[in-house]
Coordinates of C-alpha atoms in Angstrom, one line a residue:
Chain A
M945 CA 94.9 130.7 101.8
T946 CA 96.8 132.5 99.2
D947 CA 96.6 131.2 95.7
V948 CA 99.9 130.5 94.2
P949 CA 100.9 129.3 90.8
P950 CA 101.1 125.5 90.5
V951 CA 104.6 125.3 89.2
E952 CA 105.8 122.7 91.6
A953 CA 109.5 122.8 90.6
P954 CA 111.7 125.5 92.0
Q955 CA 113.5 127.8 89.6
T956 CA 116.2 127.8 92.3
G957 CA 117.1 124.1 92.4
S958 CA 120.8 123.7 92.2
V959 CA 121.2 120.0 92.7
R960 CA 120.7 117.7 89.7
A961 CA 119.4 114.3 90.9
R962 CA 120.0 111.4 88.7
S963 CA 116.8 109.8 89.8
V964 CA 114.2 110.0 92.5
V965 CA 112.1 107.8 94.7
L966 CA 108.4 108.7 95.0
V967 CA 105.8 107.3 97.4
N968 CA 102.1 107.8 97.0
T969 CA 100.3 106.8 100.2
G970 CA 97.1 107.7 102.2
Y971 CA 93.5 106.6 102.1
G972 CA 92.3 108.8 99.3
K973 CA 92.0 108.1 95.6
G974 CA 94.8 108.7 93.2
K975 CA 97.8 106.8 94.5
S976 CA 98.1 104.3 91.7
T977 CA 96.4 106.6 89.3
A978 CA 99.1 109.2 89.8
A979 CA 101.8 106.6 89.3
F980 CA 100.2 105.6 86.0
G981 CA 100.1 109.3 85.1
L982 CA 103.9 109.3 85.6
V983 CA 104.1 106.3 83.3
M984 CA 102.4 108.4 80.6
R985 CA 104.9 111.2 81.2
A986 CA 107.9 108.9 81.1
A987 CA 106.6 107.1 78.1
A988 CA 106.5 110.5 76.3
R989 CA 110.2 110.8 77.0
G990 CA 110.8 107.4 75.4
W991 CA 111.9 105.8 78.7
N992 CA 111.8 102.1 79.4
I993 CA 109.2 101.5 82.0
A994 CA 108.4 98.6 84.2
V995 CA 105.3 98.2 86.4
V996 CA 105.1 95.4 89.0
Q997 CA 101.8 94.8 90.6
F998 CA 101.9 93.5 94.2
L999 CA 98.2 92.7 94.6
K1000 CA 95.8 90.7 92.6
S1001 CA 93.6 93.4 91.3
G1002 CA 91.0 91.5 89.4
K1003 CA 89.4 93.9 87.1
W1004 CA 91.2 96.8 88.7
H1005 CA 94.0 98.2 86.6
V1006 CA 93.1 96.2 83.6
G1007 CA 92.6 99.5 81.8
E1008 CA 96.0 100.8 82.8
E1009 CA 97.6 97.6 81.9
D1010 CA 96.1 97.7 78.4
T1011 CA 97.1 101.3 77.8
G1012 CA 100.5 100.6 79.4
R1013 CA 101.2 97.8 77.1
R1014 CA 100.2 100.0 74.1
L1015 CA 102.8 102.4 75.4
G1016 CA 105.4 99.7 75.5
V1017 CA 105.5 99.3 79.3
D1018 CA 106.8 96.0 80.7
W1019 CA 103.9 95.1 82.8
W1020 CA 104.2 92.4 85.4
T1021 CA 100.9 91.1 86.8
I1022 CA 101.2 89.4 90.2
G1023 CA 101.1 85.7 90.0
E1024 CA 102.5 85.7 86.4
G1025 CA 104.3 82.5 85.8
F1026 CA 103.7 81.5 89.3
T1027 CA 104.6 78.0 90.5
W1028 CA 104.0 77.2 94.1
D1029 CA 105.9 74.3 95.5
S1030 CA 106.7 75.5 99.0
K1031 CA 105.1 74.0 102.1
D1032 CA 106.5 76.8 104.3
L1033 CA 104.6 79.7 102.9
S1034 CA 101.0 80.5 102.2
E1035 CA 100.2 80.9 98.6
D1036 CA 99.7 84.6 99.1
E1037 CA 103.0 85.0 100.7
A1038 CA 104.7 83.0 98.0
V1039 CA 103.2 85.1 95.3
A1040 CA 104.2 88.3 97.0
Q1041 CA 107.7 87.1 97.4
Q1042 CA 107.9 86.1 93.8
A1043 CA 106.7 89.6 92.8
W1044 CA 109.3 91.1 95.0
A1045 CA 112.1 88.9 93.6
H1046 CA 111.0 90.0 90.1
A1047 CA 110.9 93.7 91.1
R1048 CA 114.3 93.5 92.9
A1049 CA 115.9 92.0 89.8
V1050 CA 114.3 94.7 87.5
I1051 CA 115.5 97.5 89.8
A1052 CA 119.0 96.1 90.0
A1053 CA 119.3 95.4 86.2
G1054 CA 118.9 99.1 85.4
D1055 CA 117.2 98.4 82.1
H1056 CA 114.2 100.6 83.0
R1057 CA 114.4 104.3 84.0
L1058 CA 111.1 104.1 85.8
V1059 CA 110.0 101.2 88.0
V1060 CA 106.5 101.3 89.5
L1061 CA 106.0 99.1 92.6
D1062 CA 102.2 99.2 92.6
E1063 CA 100.6 98.5 96.0
I1064 CA 103.8 97.2 97.5
T1065 CA 103.0 98.7 100.9
Y1066 CA 100.4 96.0 101.6
P1067 CA 102.7 92.9 101.4
M1068 CA 105.3 94.9 103.2
N1069 CA 102.9 95.7 106.1
W1070 CA 101.5 92.2 106.1
G1071 CA 104.9 90.7 106.7
W1072 CA 105.1 89.0 103.3
I1073 CA 108.0 91.1 102.1
D1074 CA 110.9 92.3 104.3
P1075 CA 110.8 96.1 104.3
T1076 CA 114.6 96.2 104.9
E1077 CA 115.1 94.3 101.6
V1078 CA 112.9 96.8 99.8
V1079 CA 114.8 99.7 101.2
D1080 CA 118.2 98.1 100.4
A1081 CA 117.2 97.4 96.9
I1082 CA 116.0 101.0 96.4
S1083 CA 119.1 102.5 98.1
S1084 CA 121.5 100.5 96.0
R1085 CA 119.7 100.9 92.7
P1086 CA 121.5 102.1 89.6
E1087 CA 121.5 105.8 89.8
H1088 CA 119.4 106.4 86.7
V1089 CA 116.5 104.2 88.0
N1090 CA 113.5 106.1 89.3
V1091 CA 111.2 104.2 91.6
V1092 CA 107.6 104.9 92.5
A1093 CA 105.9 103.0 95.2
T1094 CA 102.2 103.1 96.1
G1095 CA 99.8 101.9 98.7
R1096 CA 98.2 102.8 102.0
D1097 CA 100.2 103.1 105.2
A1098 CA 103.6 103.4 103.7
P1099 CA 106.1 101.9 106.2
A1100 CA 108.4 104.4 107.9
V1101 CA 111.5 102.9 106.3
L1102 CA 110.0 103.4 102.9
V1103 CA 109.1 107.0 103.6
G1104 CA 112.6 107.4 104.9
V1105 CA 114.3 106.3 101.7
A1106 CA 111.9 108.4 99.5
D1107 CA 112.6 111.8 98.0
T1108 CA 109.0 112.8 97.7
V1109 CA 106.0 111.4 99.6
T1110 CA 102.5 112.5 98.9
E1111 CA 99.5 111.5 101.1
M1112 CA 96.2 111.2 99.2
V1113 CA 93.5 112.3 101.6
K1114 CA 89.9 111.6 101.0
V1115 CA 87.8 114.7 101.3
K1116 CA 84.7 113.0 100.0
H1117 CA 84.1 109.9 97.9
V1118 CA 81.2 109.0 95.7
F1119 CA 81.4 105.3 96.9
D1120 CA 80.4 106.5 100.3
T1121 CA 77.0 107.4 98.9
G1122 CA 76.5 103.9 97.6
V1123 CA 77.4 104.6 94.1
K1124 CA 78.9 101.7 92.2
A1125 CA 82.4 101.7 90.6
L1126 CA 82.3 103.1 87.1
R1127 CA 84.1 101.4 84.3
G1128 CA 86.5 103.7 82.6
I1129 CA 86.8 105.9 85.7
D1130 CA 87.4 103.5 88.6
Y1131 CA 88.7 100.6 86.6
Chain B
M17 CA 96.4 101.8 111.7
T18 CA 94.9 98.6 110.4
D19 CA 96.0 97.6 106.9
V20 CA 93.1 97.1 104.6
P21 CA 93.0 95.9 101.0
P22 CA 93.1 98.7 98.5
V23 CA 90.0 97.8 96.7
E24 CA 88.5 101.3 96.7
A25 CA 85.1 100.3 95.2
P26 CA 82.5 98.9 97.4
Q27 CA 81.0 95.5 96.6
T28 CA 77.9 96.9 98.1
G29 CA 77.2 99.9 95.9
S30 CA 73.6 99.9 94.7
V31 CA 73.4 103.1 92.7
R32 CA 74.7 103.1 89.2
A33 CA 76.0 106.6 88.3
R34 CA 76.1 107.6 84.7
S35 CA 79.1 109.7 85.3
V36 CA 81.0 111.4 88.1
V37 CA 82.8 114.6 88.9
L38 CA 86.2 114.3 90.5
V39 CA 88.4 117.0 92.0
N40 CA 92.1 116.7 92.8
T41 CA 93.2 119.5 95.0
G42 CA 95.8 120.2 97.7
Y43 CA 99.4 121.3 97.8
G44 CA 101.0 117.9 97.2
K45 CA 102.1 116.3 94.0
G46 CA 99.9 114.2 91.9
K47 CA 96.8 116.3 91.2
S48 CA 97.3 116.6 87.4
T49 CA 99.3 113.4 87.3
A50 CA 96.4 111.4 88.7
A51 CA 94.1 113.1 86.2
F52 CA 96.4 111.9 83.4
G53 CA 96.4 108.4 84.9
L54 CA 92.6 108.5 84.5
V55 CA 93.1 109.5 80.9
M56 CA 95.2 106.3 80.5
R57 CA 92.4 104.3 82.1
A58 CA 89.7 105.8 80.0
A59 CA 91.7 105.5 76.8
A60 CA 91.9 101.8 77.5
R61 CA 88.2 101.7 77.4
G62 CA 88.1 103.4 74.1
W63 CA 86.5 106.6 75.4
N64 CA 86.7 109.9 73.7
I65 CA 88.7 112.2 76.0
A66 CA 89.3 115.9 76.1
V67 CA 91.9 117.7 78.1
V68 CA 91.7 121.5 78.5
Q69 CA 94.7 123.2 80.2
F70 CA 93.9 126.4 82.1
L71 CA 97.4 127.5 82.7
K72 CA 100.3 128.1 80.4
S73 CA 102.5 125.3 81.6
G74 CA 105.7 125.9 79.6
K75 CA 107.5 122.6 79.6
W76 CA 105.2 121.2 82.2
H77 CA 102.8 118.6 80.8
V78 CA 104.5 118.5 77.5
G79 CA 105.1 114.8 78.1
E80 CA 101.5 114.1 79.0
E81 CA 100.4 116.1 75.9
D82 CA 102.6 114.0 73.6
T83 CA 101.4 110.7 75.1
G84 CA 97.8 111.9 75.3
R85 CA 97.9 112.7 71.6
R86 CA 99.3 109.3 70.9
L87 CA 96.3 107.9 72.7
G88 CA 93.9 110.0 70.7
V89 CA 93.1 112.6 73.3
D90 CA 91.7 115.9 72.1
W91 CA 94.2 118.1 73.9
W92 CA 93.6 121.8 74.1
T93 CA 96.6 123.9 75.2
I94 CA 95.7 127.2 76.7
G95 CA 96.2 130.1 74.3
E96 CA 95.5 127.9 71.3
G97 CA 94.2 130.0 68.5
F98 CA 94.1 132.9 70.7
T99 CA 93.2 136.3 69.3
W100 CA 93.0 139.2 71.8
D101 CA 91.1 142.2 70.8
S102 CA 89.6 143.3 74.0
K103 CA 90.6 146.4 75.8
D104 CA 88.5 145.5 78.9
L105 CA 90.4 142.4 79.9
S106 CA 94.0 141.6 80.7
E107 CA 95.5 139.2 78.3
D108 CA 95.7 136.5 81.0
E109 CA 92.0 137.0 81.8
A110 CA 91.1 136.9 78.1
V111 CA 93.1 133.7 77.6
A112 CA 91.5 132.1 80.6
Q113 CA 88.0 133.0 79.5
Q114 CA 88.7 131.6 76.1
A115 CA 89.8 128.4 77.6
W116 CA 86.7 128.3 79.7
A117 CA 84.4 129.0 76.7
H118 CA 86.1 126.1 74.9
A119 CA 85.7 123.8 77.9
R120 CA 82.1 124.7 78.4
A121 CA 81.3 123.9 74.8
V122 CA 83.2 120.6 75.0
I123 CA 81.3 119.6 78.2
A124 CA 77.9 120.6 76.7
A125 CA 78.5 118.9 73.4
G126 CA 78.8 115.5 75.0
D127 CA 81.2 114.1 72.4
H128 CA 83.7 113.2 75.1
R129 CA 83.0 110.8 78.0
L130 CA 85.9 112.3 80.0
V131 CA 86.8 116.0 80.2
V132 CA 89.8 117.0 82.2
L133 CA 89.8 120.7 83.3
D134 CA 93.5 120.8 84.3
E135 CA 94.4 123.5 86.8
I136 CA 91.1 125.3 86.4
T137 CA 91.0 126.2 90.1
Y138 CA 93.6 129.0 89.6
P139 CA 91.7 131.2 87.1
M140 CA 88.5 130.5 89.2
N141 CA 90.2 131.7 92.3
W142 CA 91.9 134.6 90.5
G143 CA 88.5 135.9 89.4
W144 CA 89.1 135.2 85.7
I145 CA 86.4 132.6 85.4
D146 CA 83.1 132.8 87.2
P147 CA 82.9 129.8 89.5
T148 CA 79.1 129.8 89.2
E149 CA 79.4 129.3 85.5
V150 CA 81.7 126.3 86.0
V151 CA 79.4 124.7 88.5
D152 CA 76.4 125.3 86.2
A153 CA 78.1 123.8 83.2
I154 CA 79.1 120.7 85.3
S155 CA 75.6 120.4 86.8
S156 CA 73.9 120.6 83.5
R157 CA 76.3 118.4 81.6
P158 CA 75.1 115.4 79.5
E159 CA 74.8 112.6 81.9
H160 CA 77.5 110.4 80.3
V161 CA 80.2 113.1 80.6
N162 CA 82.7 112.6 83.4
V163 CA 84.6 115.7 84.6
V164 CA 87.9 115.9 86.4
A165 CA 89.1 119.2 87.7
T166 CA 92.5 119.8 89.2
G167 CA 94.4 122.6 91.1
R168 CA 95.1 123.9 94.5
D169 CA 92.5 125.5 96.7
A170 CA 89.4 124.1 95.0
P171 CA 86.6 126.6 95.5
A172 CA 83.9 125.4 97.8
V173 CA 81.3 125.5 95.1
L174 CA 83.4 123.2 93.0
V175 CA 83.9 120.8 95.9
G176 CA 80.1 121.0 96.4
V177 CA 79.3 119.8 92.9
A178 CA 81.9 117.0 93.0
D179 CA 81.3 113.4 93.7
T180 CA 84.8 112.6 94.8
V181 CA 87.4 115.1 96.1
T182 CA 90.9 114.1 97.0
E183 CA 93.4 116.4 98.7
M184 CA 97.0 115.7 97.8
V185 CA 99.1 116.5 100.9
K186 CA 102.8 116.9 100.7
V187 CA 104.6 114.8 103.3
K188 CA 107.9 115.6 101.9
H189 CA 109.2 116.8 98.5
V190 CA 112.5 116.5 96.9
F191 CA 112.4 120.1 95.6
D192 CA 112.6 121.3 99.2
T193 CA 116.1 120.0 99.3
G194 CA 117.1 122.1 96.3
V195 CA 116.9 119.3 93.8
K196 CA 116.0 120.4 90.3
A197 CA 113.0 119.1 88.4
L198 CA 113.8 115.9 86.5
R199 CA 112.8 115.4 82.9
G200 CA 110.5 112.4 82.5
I201 CA 109.4 112.5 86.2
D202 CA 108.4 116.1 86.8
Y203 CA 107.7 117.2 83.3

């Protein structure tokens, strides 16, 4: 394969987008990590940034959350302020829907130029969040709001509304050899 | 495809690695961005972090560099302090070799628990840096030093020495539609 320079932006682009929708999917490492890298980049530009986590991550992402808060990111951990009074939904579903209600409001408000929907594909695929609602919220967002969504098995409708979709493919992974997760690297 | 939770660390791991070597390669977006996400995570743990850039990136990565410096990262931009007095090498080669000499010294010194070799695959593939030297430096590193290398077409010897290799595959990319790079997202 020919080596080519890594400049991933064309010098020839002629259309100026006001914002983009990125999806990081696939079974490899780096989906959320790349989203947090974008947070670093956007923070350098002084943007208002919101992160909404759609899964309880336990110790996972605690590091990003700490650093994100240091950078002024509005970080919304799933289950935050959660009160569960429904008998019609499982607690997991209710929590996911609450996270989505929060995310939808954040996107629509337009106070943040970058909104990260971390691991949103899982509740979408599990039927806890209506994919059509997600796509509608993204499509009708204020034009300066960039959205990044992460998670395995991105639903086709999400891929459809995205400008850029990257699949992270595992070539090899240290965990497969029985090595434990490493603090500072994996969480 | 079955949806599975995104916990990418096994509960079953039995081996405790002192450090790991990660490679982000492929033609998709997110290779460097995921590396910078790792910088965010490691910064949250209070680690000393070094980033060495192997390509002149122009405006690219300026955002990460700013935020990285805010987080206390030792950031080495290629060409930094460069003096070129060789008649045997092209300037590009000389600059790449200087970057490598710096990176090798940083890895060996062990003062940083995370060393990012950003876009090192290009000078390796272009014959400007000897891949064997890179592999030797990584293999003989102090055991607490984690190394992340990024770039397209990771050489086989680099993949061989890595614990975890992820290929970022482009599913679709907004640049293909003629859209210009967006400040805060792409750089």
